[in-house]
Each structure stands twice: as C-alpha cells, then as structure tokens.
Amino acid sequence: MGSISEFEQVPALTSIERIGSKGYVCCIFPFQLDDNYDIDEVSRMLRAAYAATQRRIPAIAYEAVPDVDTKQTGVLKLQRLEDGSIEDIVIQDCTLGDGTSYFTWMKVWAKECRAQGLSIPEPVELPPAVVRDQERVMRSSGRNPGLLENHPEYTLLPFTPSSATPKMMAQSHSAQVFYFSPESLQELKAEASPVHASVPSDQKWISTNDALSALLWRTVMKVQWPLETLEGDPPSVFNIAIDGRLRTEPPVHSDTLGCVLEYVAVSAPIRKIVGSTNIADLAILIRKAILKADKQFTDDLVALIEKLEDVDRLVPTAFLDVPGFNCVQTSWINFKLYSLDWGSLLGYKIDAVRSPHVGIIHGLQVVLPAPPDGGVEILVGVEESCLDKLLQDPLWMKYAVPR
C-alpha cells in the first residue's frame, strides 16, 4: 500500500494550526453489525487497523501540547501519544486536522480494517505532496501585509483567554439533524436569489451553499432572539469556515494534511435578520465575503499570525458570543464517509454521521457529509430552550425535514 512513512519526523504546527480551536471534535459513526458479532473481535480489528494507520500517517499518533521553547506565546507542539489511543481519531484534536485530513485518515483506517495484513485491490495511495506541501503554509511569503483590519473574521483580544467562554462550556445546548432534498435546495436557492434582494446589488449570482447559509443564519438568530426580547440593535457576526488550501498561490495539494481551516465573516444588525423573511440580502453578504477570500488569503493570514506575541489572543470573532448573537458554520460536505468500505466485520458501511445530543461545539452549525440518497444534512445547534421554536419556524420547516 502507498505510504508516507518516509516522513517519520512530524513537522512543526503551521501558523494556521497554531491559532486553531484547541479542543476536540466528537463524532458518532454507527455501524450495523451482524446479529452474531463478536465485540472482542471487532475491537481487536479496529485497534490493529488503527495502529497500522498510525504507521502510515505518523501525525495521528501525536497530540498537541504547549511548546515552552518558543518566543511566541500560546504555541503548541506535537508530542507522541503514549498509548496510541484509538479514541484519538474518533474524538480528534482539531488542531491537527480539518475535514479534509479527517477523511484521509478515515480512508486509510477503513482500508486497514479490510486488509488486516492481506493484499487488497486499489490500495490508498498517499502522495508525498500531502505532507511536503505543509511547508508551503508554514511561513508567509512576504508578499502580503497581514493586517488585522483585513480579517474581520478574527478578533485580537487584549488578554489571554484561559478557556472557552462560559456559554460555549454550558450544557444547555441541543442539536438536531435536518435534511434538505435536492428539490428543496433548488427552491431555496431561487428564494435567496439576488433578484429578491430588498436593495439592488451588483452581485447577480449566489450559490446553493450561500442560500443555505443565509437561511441557517437567519433561523438560528430568529429562534434565539425573538424581536420582543431584543434590547437595542446589536450586530450579529456569522463566521463561515473555508478551506485554506484553495486560497494559496502557488496552489498546494488539495489533500494537504493538517488543519488549513480558515474563516470568512459577515455581519448584520440583529433586528434586520430576525425581523424579515428575506434571505436574499444575507446570501449576497455571504457571497461577497467568500469572493474576497482569494488566492492571497491564506498567505495574508499567515503574515498576520507571525506578528502576534500570543497566538491565543487571536480568536474567531463569532466565538465571542455563541450561542448568542453570533453564529458559526462549517462544512463536511466533502468528507465522503459513506463511500468507505470498512469490511464485513463492521457491516461494510457507516450508516450515518452524527454527534452527541449537545452538538459538536456550542453555536456551531455543521453541513454533514453528503448522504447516499442525495441532498444535504445539517446539524443545527441552538440553546436547549429554543429547539422547539426551531422545529416550528415556518420558513425553516418549508425546506428542512428533521431526522
């Protein structure tokens, strides 16, 4: 099988990984096992295959810990896990990887589950570029100024936070999966078209993702902040995760390992969001923000990070008030878990991609991997007291089906 085992020395974390969320992503992947399954045999197979995966991708045998030897405060380094815990890949330190990397890890793990020392057709080939191209985002090119004012998606705090905000740590959060059929997505995109904007715009086209994001932002804000409960008109900030690999020049390999997760940000007065059913205005804002993330975007962000005295002070702006007036969205739509064959002991396929009942991160909305039957699944997270309102919101339920 193809391997990158020649890269035994795990590289230092990139600048983007240094400012990444220092936490763990917990996913649930249900399998339908045979009636006469042997749990000990299944466990042995998973652990043996995971050990083989670690040998092929050394980074997943490590965890991120504070690096006390650097001048820049808050920097992490990689340290080898003592026991090689299998949970590390299921409850994964998101400093080390994003959805693109997760899929590569899982693809290799699934193949190792099938192989168990045997030769199998179409082995996973990992080209050396997926590791070597990490060097291309390790430091800035010098072409871009790296100015904070050009990155509203981040806020530089005047202090070093000791943990996530109390809201993000609270237990009063619930998540629900919703399904959007291909037909409902077409109807949604038509409703969010710029032709329906309340103010004429030079932006004449939006994507289906823009329309979905606009509906999501509007709905989460509306169910959490009914107009009659608002005091004043505070802004709502919406951070949307993007793939930094696609915003490099020269381009890096599309499957470059590590976490190259970046954000764009849009904002609007909360009353404008919750007081209208017009999502075209929001979709236009989102499309314009994404267009600004050009081929220099990643390099400019790296230049900004290099100037920081303490990387822990640079945080995604929306994270300052979630769940609250702000909202965050990420997408695993290209995390093609349903395509993987895990072998007969695991029933071959993953049945679904789910999360604990509290969601992934408080205030985070996740576009889940594309389901086998087409369409889109979204994991929506809101304050626990707002879940019923979400299930009864007319505009949301016009397109979404609970699962």
mmCIF file of C-alpha atoms in Angstrom:
data_model
loop_
_atom_site.group_PDB
_atom_site.id
_atom_site.type_symbol
_atom_site.label_atom_id
_atom_site.label_comp_id
_atom_site.label_asym_id
_atom_site.label_seq_id
_atom_site.Cartn_x
_atom_site.Cartn_y
_atom_site.Cartn_z
ATOM 1 C CA MET A 1 0.000 0.000 0.000
ATOM 2 C CA GLY A 2 1.120 3.582 -0.610
ATOM 3 C CA SER A 3 2.675 5.206 2.406
ATOM 4 C CA ILE A 4 4.163 8.421 3.657
ATOM 5 C CA SER A 5 6.148 6.549 6.271
ATOM 6 C CA GLU A 6 9.339 8.124 4.932
ATOM 7 C CA PHE A 7 8.225 11.284 6.741
ATOM 8 C CA GLU A 8 8.973 9.935 10.187
ATOM 9 C CA GLN A 9 9.702 13.360 11.657
ATOM 10 C CA VAL A 10 6.386 15.019 12.404
ATOM 11 C CA PRO A 11 6.540 18.654 11.228
ATOM 12 C CA ALA A 12 6.007 21.631 13.478
ATOM 13 C CA LEU A 13 2.495 23.019 13.564
ATOM 14 C CA THR A 14 1.754 25.584 10.878
ATOM 15 C CA SER A 15 0.739 29.137 11.744
ATOM 16 C CA ILE A 16 -2.891 28.379 10.952
ATOM 17 C CA GLU A 17 -2.805 25.324 13.207
ATOM 18 C CA ARG A 18 -1.374 27.480 15.996
ATOM 19 C CA ILE A 19 -4.494 29.669 16.056
ATOM 20 C CA GLY A 20 -6.873 26.746 15.602
ATOM 21 C CA SER A 21 -9.501 25.818 18.160
ATOM 22 C CA LYS A 22 -7.791 23.993 20.997
ATOM 23 C CA GLY A 23 -10.404 21.350 21.583
ATOM 24 C CA TYR A 24 -11.732 18.011 20.441
ATOM 25 C CA VAL A 25 -14.326 17.070 17.867
ATOM 26 C CA CYS A 26 -16.512 14.139 18.897
ATOM 27 C CA CYS A 27 -18.364 12.283 16.139
ATOM 28 C CA ILE A 28 -20.599 9.222 16.244
ATOM 29 C CA PHE A 29 -20.396 6.739 13.365
ATOM 30 C CA PRO A 30 -22.976 3.938 13.791
ATOM 31 C CA PHE A 31 -22.358 0.600 12.065
ATOM 32 C CA GLN A 32 -24.906 -2.177 11.551
ATOM 33 C CA LEU A 33 -23.131 -5.339 12.745
ATOM 34 C CA ASP A 34 -24.197 -8.928 12.111
ATOM 35 C CA ASP A 35 -26.502 -10.492 14.709
ATOM 36 C CA ASN A 36 -23.769 -12.895 15.808
ATOM 37 C CA TYR A 37 -20.959 -10.347 16.043
ATOM 38 C CA ASP A 38 -18.075 -10.800 18.477
ATOM 39 C CA ILE A 39 -17.345 -7.424 20.076
ATOM 40 C CA ASP A 40 -13.860 -8.518 21.133
ATOM 41 C CA GLU A 41 -13.010 -9.469 17.569
ATOM 42 C CA VAL A 42 -14.388 -6.171 16.249
ATOM 43 C CA SER A 43 -12.404 -4.212 18.841
ATOM 44 C CA ARG A 44 -9.204 -6.110 18.077
ATOM 45 C CA MET A 45 -9.617 -5.459 14.369
ATOM 46 C CA LEU A 46 -10.257 -1.721 14.869
ATOM 47 C CA ARG A 47 -7.230 -1.314 17.114
ATOM 48 C CA ALA A 48 -4.903 -3.287 14.853
ATOM 49 C CA ALA A 49 -6.058 -1.306 11.823
ATOM 50 C CA TYR A 50 -5.651 1.966 13.700
ATOM 51 C CA ALA A 51 -2.089 1.049 14.694
ATOM 52 C CA ALA A 52 -1.353 0.365 11.017
ATOM 53 C CA THR A 53 -2.880 3.739 10.108
ATOM 54 C CA GLN A 54 -0.621 5.486 12.624
ATOM 55 C CA ARG A 55 2.397 3.908 10.970
ATOM 56 C CA ARG A 56 1.300 5.272 7.613
ATOM 57 C CA ILE A 57 0.310 8.738 8.887
ATOM 58 C CA PRO A 58 2.566 9.494 11.862
ATOM 59 C CA ALA A 59 0.811 12.746 12.829
ATOM 60 C CA ILE A 60 -2.237 10.924 14.212
ATOM 61 C CA ALA A 61 -0.018 9.217 16.770
ATOM 62 C CA TYR A 62 0.643 12.632 18.307
ATOM 63 C CA GLU A 63 -1.222 15.229 20.352
ATOM 64 C CA ALA A 64 -0.728 18.996 20.608
ATOM 65 C CA VAL A 65 0.844 20.245 23.854
ATOM 66 C CA PRO A 66 2.260 23.661 24.912
ATOM 67 C CA ASP A 67 5.674 24.488 23.465
ATOM 68 C CA VAL A 68 7.630 26.327 26.175
ATOM 69 C CA ASP A 69 10.686 26.825 23.969
ATOM 70 C CA THR A 70 9.225 29.358 21.520
ATOM 71 C CA LYS A 71 9.287 33.145 21.746
ATOM 72 C CA GLN A 72 5.661 33.366 20.614
ATOM 73 C CA THR A 73 3.253 32.693 23.494
ATOM 74 C CA GLY A 74 0.498 30.099 23.144
ATOM 75 C CA VAL A 75 2.284 27.964 20.564
ATOM 76 C CA LEU A 76 1.726 24.204 20.609
ATOM 77 C CA LYS A 77 3.991 21.371 19.528
ATOM 78 C CA LEU A 78 3.313 17.723 18.716
ATOM 79 C CA GLN A 79 4.059 15.058 21.301
ATOM 80 C CA ARG A 80 3.670 11.336 20.716
ATOM 81 C CA LEU A 81 0.761 9.691 22.495
ATOM 82 C CA GLU A 82 1.971 7.147 24.996
ATOM 83 C CA ASP A 83 -0.735 4.558 24.456
ATOM 84 C CA GLY A 84 -1.740 5.278 20.862
ATOM 85 C CA SER A 85 -5.354 5.508 21.976
ATOM 86 C CA ILE A 86 -7.867 4.616 19.308
ATOM 87 C CA GLU A 87 -10.150 7.370 20.600
ATOM 88 C CA ASP A 88 -7.723 9.954 19.239
ATOM 89 C CA ILE A 89 -9.104 9.528 15.736
ATOM 90 C CA VAL A 90 -12.774 9.453 16.755
ATOM 91 C CA ILE A 91 -12.521 12.222 19.348
ATOM 92 C CA GLN A 92 -9.886 14.140 17.462
ATOM 93 C CA ASP A 93 -7.743 17.108 18.484
ATOM 94 C CA CYS A 94 -8.894 19.590 15.839
ATOM 95 C CA THR A 95 -5.554 21.411 15.984
ATOM 96 C CA LEU A 96 -4.083 18.577 13.904
ATOM 97 C CA GLY A 97 -6.656 18.214 11.169
ATOM 98 C CA ASP A 98 -9.764 19.514 9.456
ATOM 99 C CA GLY A 99 -12.407 17.697 7.426
ATOM 100 C CA THR A 100 -10.048 17.085 4.506
ATOM 101 C CA SER A 101 -7.444 15.488 6.760
ATOM 102 C CA TYR A 102 -10.065 13.546 8.729
ATOM 103 C CA PHE A 103 -11.259 11.943 5.526
ATOM 104 C CA THR A 104 -7.732 10.910 4.538
ATOM 105 C CA TRP A 105 -7.180 9.362 7.972
ATOM 106 C CA MET A 106 -10.501 7.541 7.883
ATOM 107 C CA LYS A 107 -9.924 6.355 4.313
ATOM 108 C CA VAL A 108 -6.646 4.718 5.343
ATOM 109 C CA TRP A 109 -8.177 3.310 8.537
ATOM 110 C CA ALA A 110 -11.064 1.757 6.590
ATOM 111 C CA LYS A 111 -8.658 0.128 4.134
ATOM 112 C CA GLU A 112 -6.578 -1.239 7.009
ATOM 113 C CA CYS A 113 -9.748 -2.669 8.582
ATOM 114 C CA ARG A 114 -10.430 -4.522 5.353
ATOM 115 C CA ALA A 115 -6.848 -5.620 4.829
ATOM 116 C CA GLN A 116 -5.720 -6.981 8.181
ATOM 117 C CA GLY A 117 -2.394 -7.981 6.672
ATOM 118 C CA LEU A 118 -3.878 -9.169 3.358
ATOM 119 C CA SER A 119 -3.391 -7.670 -0.087
ATOM 120 C CA ILE A 120 -6.433 -5.700 -1.224
ATOM 121 C CA PRO A 121 -7.277 -4.105 -4.574
ATOM 122 C CA GLU A 122 -6.986 -0.349 -5.071
ATOM 123 C CA PRO A 123 -4.884 0.469 -2.005
ATOM 124 C CA VAL A 124 -4.921 4.040 -0.707
ATOM 125 C CA GLU A 125 -2.001 5.918 -2.219
ATOM 126 C CA LEU A 126 -0.838 8.949 -0.255
ATOM 127 C CA PRO A 127 1.326 11.146 -2.478
ATOM 128 C CA PRO A 128 4.333 12.773 -0.773
ATOM 129 C CA ALA A 129 2.893 16.210 -1.647
ATOM 130 C CA VAL A 130 0.179 15.885 1.009
ATOM 131 C CA VAL A 131 2.929 16.224 3.615
ATOM 132 C CA ARG A 132 5.512 18.277 1.746
ATOM 133 C CA ASP A 133 3.008 20.994 0.849
ATOM 134 C CA GLN A 134 2.500 21.732 4.536
ATOM 135 C CA GLU A 135 5.822 23.558 4.260
ATOM 136 C CA ARG A 136 4.172 25.951 1.805
ATOM 137 C CA VAL A 137 1.849 27.289 4.507
ATOM 138 C CA MET A 138 4.421 27.109 7.308
ATOM 139 C CA ARG A 139 5.507 30.742 6.850
ATOM 140 C CA SER A 140 4.379 33.778 4.874
ATOM 141 C CA SER A 141 5.850 34.729 1.504
ATOM 142 C CA GLY A 142 6.396 38.400 2.333
ATOM 143 C CA ARG A 143 4.018 39.476 -0.431
ATOM 144 C CA ASN A 144 1.111 40.360 1.871
ATOM 145 C CA PRO A 145 0.916 42.803 4.818
ATOM 146 C CA GLY A 146 -1.115 40.643 7.208
ATOM 147 C CA LEU A 147 -3.242 43.474 8.612
ATOM 148 C CA LEU A 148 -5.856 42.682 11.246
ATOM 149 C CA GLU A 149 -8.324 45.143 9.706
ATOM 150 C CA ASN A 150 -8.405 42.957 6.599
ATOM 151 C CA HIS A 151 -9.546 39.960 8.646
ATOM 152 C CA PRO A 152 -12.816 40.779 10.440
ATOM 153 C CA GLU A 153 -13.305 37.044 10.904
ATOM 154 C CA TYR A 154 -10.773 37.274 13.749
ATOM 155 C CA THR A 155 -10.569 39.452 16.862
ATOM 156 C CA LEU A 156 -7.355 40.187 18.748
ATOM 157 C CA LEU A 157 -8.160 40.122 22.457
ATOM 158 C CA PRO A 158 -6.337 42.429 24.906
ATOM 159 C CA PHE A 159 -5.841 39.454 27.224
ATOM 160 C CA THR A 160 -5.072 35.743 27.001
ATOM 161 C CA PRO A 161 -8.221 33.644 27.493
ATOM 162 C CA SER A 162 -7.792 30.761 29.894
ATOM 163 C CA SER A 163 -10.613 28.718 28.359
ATOM 164 C CA ALA A 164 -13.603 28.912 26.064
ATOM 165 C CA THR A 165 -16.384 31.325 27.010
ATOM 166 C CA PRO A 166 -18.881 30.191 29.692
ATOM 167 C CA LYS A 167 -21.595 29.987 27.011
ATOM 168 C CA MET A 168 -19.527 27.562 24.968
ATOM 169 C CA MET A 169 -18.881 25.434 28.053
ATOM 170 C CA ALA A 170 -22.506 25.342 29.238
ATOM 171 C CA GLN A 171 -24.607 22.181 28.992
ATOM 172 C CA SER A 172 -27.810 23.969 27.927
ATOM 173 C CA HIS A 173 -27.304 23.310 24.226
ATOM 174 C CA SER A 174 -29.108 20.944 21.873
ATOM 175 C CA ALA A 175 -28.514 19.794 18.322
ATOM 176 C CA GLN A 176 -30.842 18.369 15.692
ATOM 177 C CA VAL A 177 -30.117 16.961 12.229
ATOM 178 C CA PHE A 178 -32.213 18.263 9.335
ATOM 179 C CA TYR A 179 -32.418 17.031 5.754
ATOM 180 C CA PHE A 180 -32.775 19.172 2.623
ATOM 181 C CA SER A 181 -33.814 17.298 -0.511
ATOM 182 C CA PRO A 182 -32.374 18.260 -3.916
ATOM 183 C CA GLU A 183 -35.757 19.763 -4.811
ATOM 184 C CA SER A 184 -35.962 21.868 -1.661
ATOM 185 C CA LEU A 185 -32.421 23.144 -2.248
ATOM 186 C CA GLN A 186 -33.403 24.315 -5.729
ATOM 187 C CA GLU A 187 -36.418 26.137 -4.312
ATOM 188 C CA LEU A 188 -34.316 27.668 -1.549
ATOM 189 C CA LYS A 189 -31.707 28.953 -3.995
ATOM 190 C CA ALA A 190 -34.462 30.551 -6.062
ATOM 191 C CA GLU A 191 -35.891 32.289 -2.987
ATOM 192 C CA ALA A 192 -32.451 33.580 -1.989
ATOM 193 C CA SER A 193 -31.647 34.860 -5.491
ATOM 194 C CA PRO A 194 -30.354 38.454 -5.720
ATOM 195 C CA VAL A 195 -33.450 39.352 -7.752
ATOM 196 C CA HIS A 196 -35.361 39.213 -4.445
ATOM 197 C CA ALA A 197 -32.970 41.487 -2.537
ATOM 198 C CA SER A 198 -34.535 44.446 -0.746
ATOM 199 C CA VAL A 199 -31.772 46.701 -2.101
ATOM 200 C CA PRO A 200 -30.349 46.369 -5.640
ATOM 201 C CA SER A 201 -26.916 44.748 -5.709
ATOM 202 C CA ASP A 202 -24.114 44.324 -8.214
ATOM 203 C CA GLN A 203 -23.882 40.697 -7.072
ATOM 204 C CA LYS A 204 -26.040 38.809 -9.577
ATOM 205 C CA TRP A 205 -25.335 35.216 -8.548
ATOM 206 C CA ILE A 206 -25.246 33.215 -5.325
ATOM 207 C CA SER A 207 -24.525 29.527 -4.760
ATOM 208 C CA THR A 208 -26.793 26.947 -3.186
ATOM 209 C CA ASN A 209 -24.432 26.958 -0.200
ATOM 210 C CA ASP A 210 -24.854 30.730 0.128
ATOM 211 C CA ALA A 211 -28.631 30.310 0.191
ATOM 212 C CA LEU A 212 -28.432 27.527 2.757
ATOM 213 C CA SER A 213 -26.052 29.540 4.944
ATOM 214 C CA ALA A 214 -28.320 32.580 4.778
ATOM 215 C CA LEU A 215 -31.354 30.551 5.838
ATOM 216 C CA LEU A 216 -29.359 28.928 8.622
ATOM 217 C CA TRP A 217 -28.027 32.229 9.995
ATOM 218 C CA ARG A 218 -31.433 33.888 9.890
ATOM 219 C CA THR A 219 -33.190 30.937 11.524
ATOM 220 C CA VAL A 220 -30.734 30.385 14.377
ATOM 221 C CA MET A 221 -30.882 34.085 15.235
ATOM 222 C CA LYS A 222 -34.669 34.226 14.999
ATOM 223 C CA VAL A 223 -35.362 31.292 17.307
ATOM 224 C CA GLN A 224 -32.834 32.508 19.878
ATOM 225 C CA TRP A 225 -33.733 36.208 19.692
ATOM 226 C CA PRO A 226 -37.428 36.946 19.100
ATOM 227 C CA LEU A 227 -37.908 40.642 18.323
ATOM 228 C CA GLU A 228 -39.798 41.302 21.553
ATOM 229 C CA THR A 229 -36.818 40.144 23.625
ATOM 230 C CA LEU A 230 -34.228 42.391 21.991
ATOM 231 C CA GLU A 231 -32.718 45.414 23.663
ATOM 232 C CA GLY A 232 -31.124 47.765 21.179
ATOM 233 C CA ASP A 233 -29.877 46.511 17.828
ATOM 234 C CA PRO A 234 -26.571 44.667 18.334
ATOM 235 C CA PRO A 235 -24.722 43.222 15.342
ATOM 236 C CA SER A 236 -24.730 39.523 14.597
ATOM 237 C CA VAL A 237 -21.459 38.071 13.308
ATOM 238 C CA PHE A 238 -21.506 34.924 11.181
ATOM 239 C CA ASN A 239 -18.203 33.075 10.728
ATOM 240 C CA ILE A 240 -18.158 30.551 7.880
ATOM 241 C CA ALA A 241 -15.331 28.023 7.671
ATOM 242 C CA ILE A 242 -13.463 27.769 4.366
ATOM 243 C CA ASP A 243 -10.659 25.552 3.053
ATOM 244 C CA GLY A 244 -7.393 27.489 3.058
ATOM 245 C CA ARG A 245 -5.839 25.002 0.613
ATOM 246 C CA LEU A 246 -7.954 26.541 -2.137
ATOM 247 C CA ARG A 247 -6.665 30.030 -1.336
ATOM 248 C CA THR A 248 -2.945 29.639 -1.900
ATOM 249 C CA GLU A 249 -0.595 30.795 -4.660
ATOM 250 C CA PRO A 250 1.115 28.730 -5.888
ATOM 251 C CA PRO A 251 -1.522 26.127 -5.073
ATOM 252 C CA VAL A 252 -0.904 23.345 -2.586
ATOM 253 C CA HIS A 253 -2.132 19.764 -2.997
ATOM 254 C CA SER A 254 -5.890 19.613 -2.473
ATOM 255 C CA ASP A 255 -5.432 16.873 0.152
ATOM 256 C CA THR A 256 -2.558 18.508 2.052
ATOM 257 C CA LEU A 257 -2.624 17.103 5.567
ATOM 258 C CA GLY A 258 -3.045 19.175 8.702
ATOM 259 C CA CYS A 259 -5.592 21.820 9.606
ATOM 260 C CA VAL A 260 -5.927 24.548 6.975
ATOM 261 C CA LEU A 261 -9.284 25.676 8.333
ATOM 262 C CA GLU A 262 -9.933 29.386 7.856
ATOM 263 C CA TYR A 263 -12.974 31.643 8.100
ATOM 264 C CA VAL A 264 -14.764 34.492 6.429
ATOM 265 C CA ALA A 265 -17.102 36.736 8.394
ATOM 266 C CA VAL A 266 -20.267 38.658 7.633
ATOM 267 C CA SER A 267 -22.298 40.809 9.984
ATOM 268 C CA ALA A 268 -25.695 42.475 10.035
ATOM 269 C CA PRO A 269 -27.934 44.173 12.612
ATOM 270 C CA ILE A 270 -29.802 41.518 14.558
ATOM 271 C CA ARG A 271 -33.159 43.242 14.064
ATOM 272 C CA LYS A 272 -32.736 43.192 10.294
ATOM 273 C CA ILE A 273 -32.021 39.469 10.414
ATOM 274 C CA VAL A 274 -34.885 38.358 12.659
ATOM 275 C CA GLY A 275 -37.428 40.938 11.512
ATOM 276 C CA SER A 276 -37.562 39.809 7.889
ATOM 277 C CA THR A 277 -38.092 36.642 5.908
ATOM 278 C CA ASN A 278 -35.900 37.984 3.081
ATOM 279 C CA ILE A 279 -32.803 35.802 2.920
ATOM 280 C CA ALA A 280 -31.539 37.190 -0.394
ATOM 281 C CA ASP A 281 -29.847 40.126 1.363
ATOM 282 C CA LEU A 282 -27.964 37.761 3.667
ATOM 283 C CA ALA A 283 -26.994 35.440 0.812
ATOM 284 C CA ILE A 284 -25.447 38.391 -1.050
ATOM 285 C CA LEU A 285 -23.392 39.369 2.005
ATOM 286 C CA ILE A 286 -22.134 35.804 2.298
ATOM 287 C CA ARG A 287 -21.223 35.511 -1.393
ATOM 288 C CA LYS A 288 -19.252 38.779 -1.319
ATOM 289 C CA ALA A 289 -17.307 37.704 1.769
ATOM 290 C CA ILE A 290 -16.348 34.390 0.175
ATOM 291 C CA LEU A 291 -15.230 36.111 -3.030
ATOM 292 C CA LYS A 292 -12.821 38.259 -1.008
ATOM 293 C CA ALA A 293 -11.010 35.119 0.150
ATOM 294 C CA ASP A 294 -8.781 34.991 -2.924
ATOM 295 C CA LYS A 295 -5.512 33.183 -3.685
ATOM 296 C CA GLN A 296 -3.594 35.540 -1.348
ATOM 297 C CA PHE A 297 -5.943 34.991 1.590
ATOM 298 C CA THR A 298 -4.035 32.167 3.289
ATOM 299 C CA ASP A 299 -0.665 33.863 2.910
ATOM 300 C CA ASP A 300 -2.031 37.133 4.311
ATOM 301 C CA LEU A 301 -3.481 35.305 7.315
ATOM 302 C CA VAL A 302 -0.144 33.596 7.964
ATOM 303 C CA ALA A 303 1.574 37.003 7.797
ATOM 304 C CA LEU A 304 -0.859 38.292 10.424
ATOM 305 C CA ILE A 305 -0.250 35.331 12.727
ATOM 306 C CA GLU A 306 3.522 35.750 12.506
ATOM 307 C CA LYS A 307 3.219 39.229 14.033
ATOM 308 C CA LEU A 308 1.416 38.049 17.160
ATOM 309 C CA GLU A 309 3.089 37.951 20.543
ATOM 310 C CA ASP A 310 0.476 35.478 21.795
ATOM 311 C CA VAL A 311 -1.417 33.308 19.304
ATOM 312 C CA ASP A 312 -4.097 32.505 21.904
ATOM 313 C CA ARG A 313 -5.350 36.098 21.721
ATOM 314 C CA LEU A 314 -6.466 35.782 18.109
ATOM 315 C CA VAL A 315 -9.903 34.160 18.099
ATOM 316 C CA PRO A 316 -12.674 33.746 15.528
ATOM 317 C CA THR A 317 -14.915 36.765 16.106
ATOM 318 C CA ALA A 318 -18.161 34.825 16.230
ATOM 319 C CA PHE A 319 -16.821 32.605 19.016
ATOM 320 C CA LEU A 320 -17.016 35.579 21.393
ATOM 321 C CA ASP A 321 -20.796 35.183 21.663
ATOM 322 C CA VAL A 322 -22.046 31.706 20.763
ATOM 323 C CA PRO A 323 -24.630 30.541 21.316
ATOM 324 C CA GLY A 324 -25.772 34.156 21.399
ATOM 325 C CA PHE A 325 -25.879 36.968 18.861
ATOM 326 C CA ASN A 326 -23.247 35.246 16.717
ATOM 327 C CA CYS A 327 -23.210 32.068 14.652
ATOM 328 C CA VAL A 328 -20.568 29.725 13.204
ATOM 329 C CA GLN A 329 -20.851 27.298 10.297
ATOM 330 C CA THR A 330 -18.519 24.633 8.984
ATOM 331 C CA SER A 331 -18.948 22.099 6.201
ATOM 332 C CA TRP A 332 -18.032 18.425 5.967
ATOM 333 C CA ILE A 333 -19.852 18.022 2.663
ATOM 334 C CA ASN A 334 -16.695 16.621 1.003
ATOM 335 C CA PHE A 335 -15.930 14.320 3.941
ATOM 336 C CA LYS A 336 -17.136 11.290 1.929
ATOM 337 C CA LEU A 337 -17.504 8.824 4.785
ATOM 338 C CA TYR A 338 -20.412 6.979 3.201
ATOM 339 C CA SER A 339 -18.179 5.912 0.306
ATOM 340 C CA LEU A 340 -15.754 3.970 2.515
ATOM 341 C CA ASP A 341 -15.802 0.172 2.756
ATOM 342 C CA TRP A 342 -14.869 -0.969 6.273
ATOM 343 C CA GLY A 343 -15.108 -4.694 5.634
ATOM 344 C CA SER A 344 -17.525 -7.416 6.685
ATOM 345 C CA LEU A 345 -16.913 -7.256 10.452
ATOM 346 C CA LEU A 346 -18.288 -3.700 10.527
ATOM 347 C CA GLY A 347 -21.100 -4.300 8.058
ATOM 348 C CA TYR A 348 -19.110 -2.588 5.295
ATOM 349 C CA LYS A 349 -20.572 0.928 5.556
ATOM 350 C CA ILE A 350 -21.133 3.664 8.111
ATOM 351 C CA ASP A 351 -24.881 4.160 8.499
ATOM 352 C CA ALA A 352 -24.805 7.840 9.467
ATOM 353 C CA VAL A 353 -22.658 10.707 10.743
ATOM 354 C CA ARG A 354 -23.980 12.099 13.994
ATOM 355 C CA SER A 355 -22.905 13.921 17.151
ATOM 356 C CA PRO A 356 -23.702 13.769 20.863
ATOM 357 C CA HIS A 357 -27.044 15.419 21.724
ATOM 358 C CA VAL A 358 -25.300 18.682 22.644
ATOM 359 C CA GLY A 359 -23.776 19.012 19.172
ATOM 360 C CA ILE A 360 -20.138 19.433 18.144
ATOM 361 C CA ILE A 361 -19.346 22.899 19.551
ATOM 362 C CA HIS A 362 -21.924 25.219 21.095
ATOM 363 C CA GLY A 363 -23.181 27.631 18.457
ATOM 364 C CA LEU A 364 -21.655 25.630 15.598
ATOM 365 C CA GLN A 365 -23.767 24.595 12.614
ATOM 366 C CA VAL A 366 -22.353 21.702 10.570
ATOM 367 C CA VAL A 367 -23.117 20.743 6.984
ATOM 368 C CA LEU A 368 -22.679 16.981 7.324
ATOM 369 C CA PRO A 369 -21.192 14.623 4.713
ATOM 370 C CA ALA A 370 -23.473 14.254 1.705
ATOM 371 C CA PRO A 371 -25.926 11.402 2.420
ATOM 372 C CA PRO A 372 -26.171 8.470 -0.011
ATOM 373 C CA ASP A 373 -29.716 9.438 -1.023
ATOM 374 C CA GLY A 374 -28.652 12.899 -2.213
ATOM 375 C CA GLY A 375 -29.477 16.271 -0.764
ATOM 376 C CA VAL A 376 -27.852 17.796 2.303
ATOM 377 C CA GLU A 377 -27.912 17.088 6.030
ATOM 378 C CA ILE A 378 -27.226 19.859 8.549
ATOM 379 C CA LEU A 379 -26.569 19.550 12.260
ATOM 380 C CA VAL A 380 -28.134 22.639 13.839
ATOM 381 C CA GLY A 381 -27.179 23.655 17.356
ATOM 382 C CA VAL A 382 -29.186 26.120 19.467
ATOM 383 C CA GLU A 383 -29.903 26.889 23.085
ATOM 384 C CA GLU A 384 -31.800 23.947 24.568
ATOM 385 C CA SER A 385 -34.868 26.101 25.255
ATOM 386 C CA CYS A 386 -35.030 27.116 21.572
ATOM 387 C CA LEU A 387 -35.166 23.684 19.932
ATOM 388 C CA ASP A 388 -38.982 23.592 19.811
ATOM 389 C CA LYS A 389 -39.018 27.046 18.200
ATOM 390 C CA LEU A 390 -36.612 25.778 15.574
ATOM 391 C CA LEU A 391 -38.898 22.847 14.777
ATOM 392 C CA GLN A 392 -41.831 25.235 14.369
ATOM 393 C CA ASP A 393 -40.217 28.038 12.370
ATOM 394 C CA PRO A 394 -42.298 28.310 9.158
ATOM 395 C CA LEU A 395 -39.530 29.413 6.793
ATOM 396 C CA TRP A 396 -37.051 26.823 8.065
ATOM 397 C CA MET A 397 -39.553 23.977 8.011
ATOM 398 C CA LYS A 398 -40.614 24.954 4.496
ATOM 399 C CA TYR A 399 -37.354 23.387 3.322
ATOM 400 C CA ALA A 400 -35.981 21.254 6.173
ATOM 401 C CA VAL A 401 -37.080 17.821 7.402
ATOM 402 C CA PRO A 402 -35.981 16.654 10.888
ATOM 403 C CA ARG A 403 -34.029 13.393 11.038
#
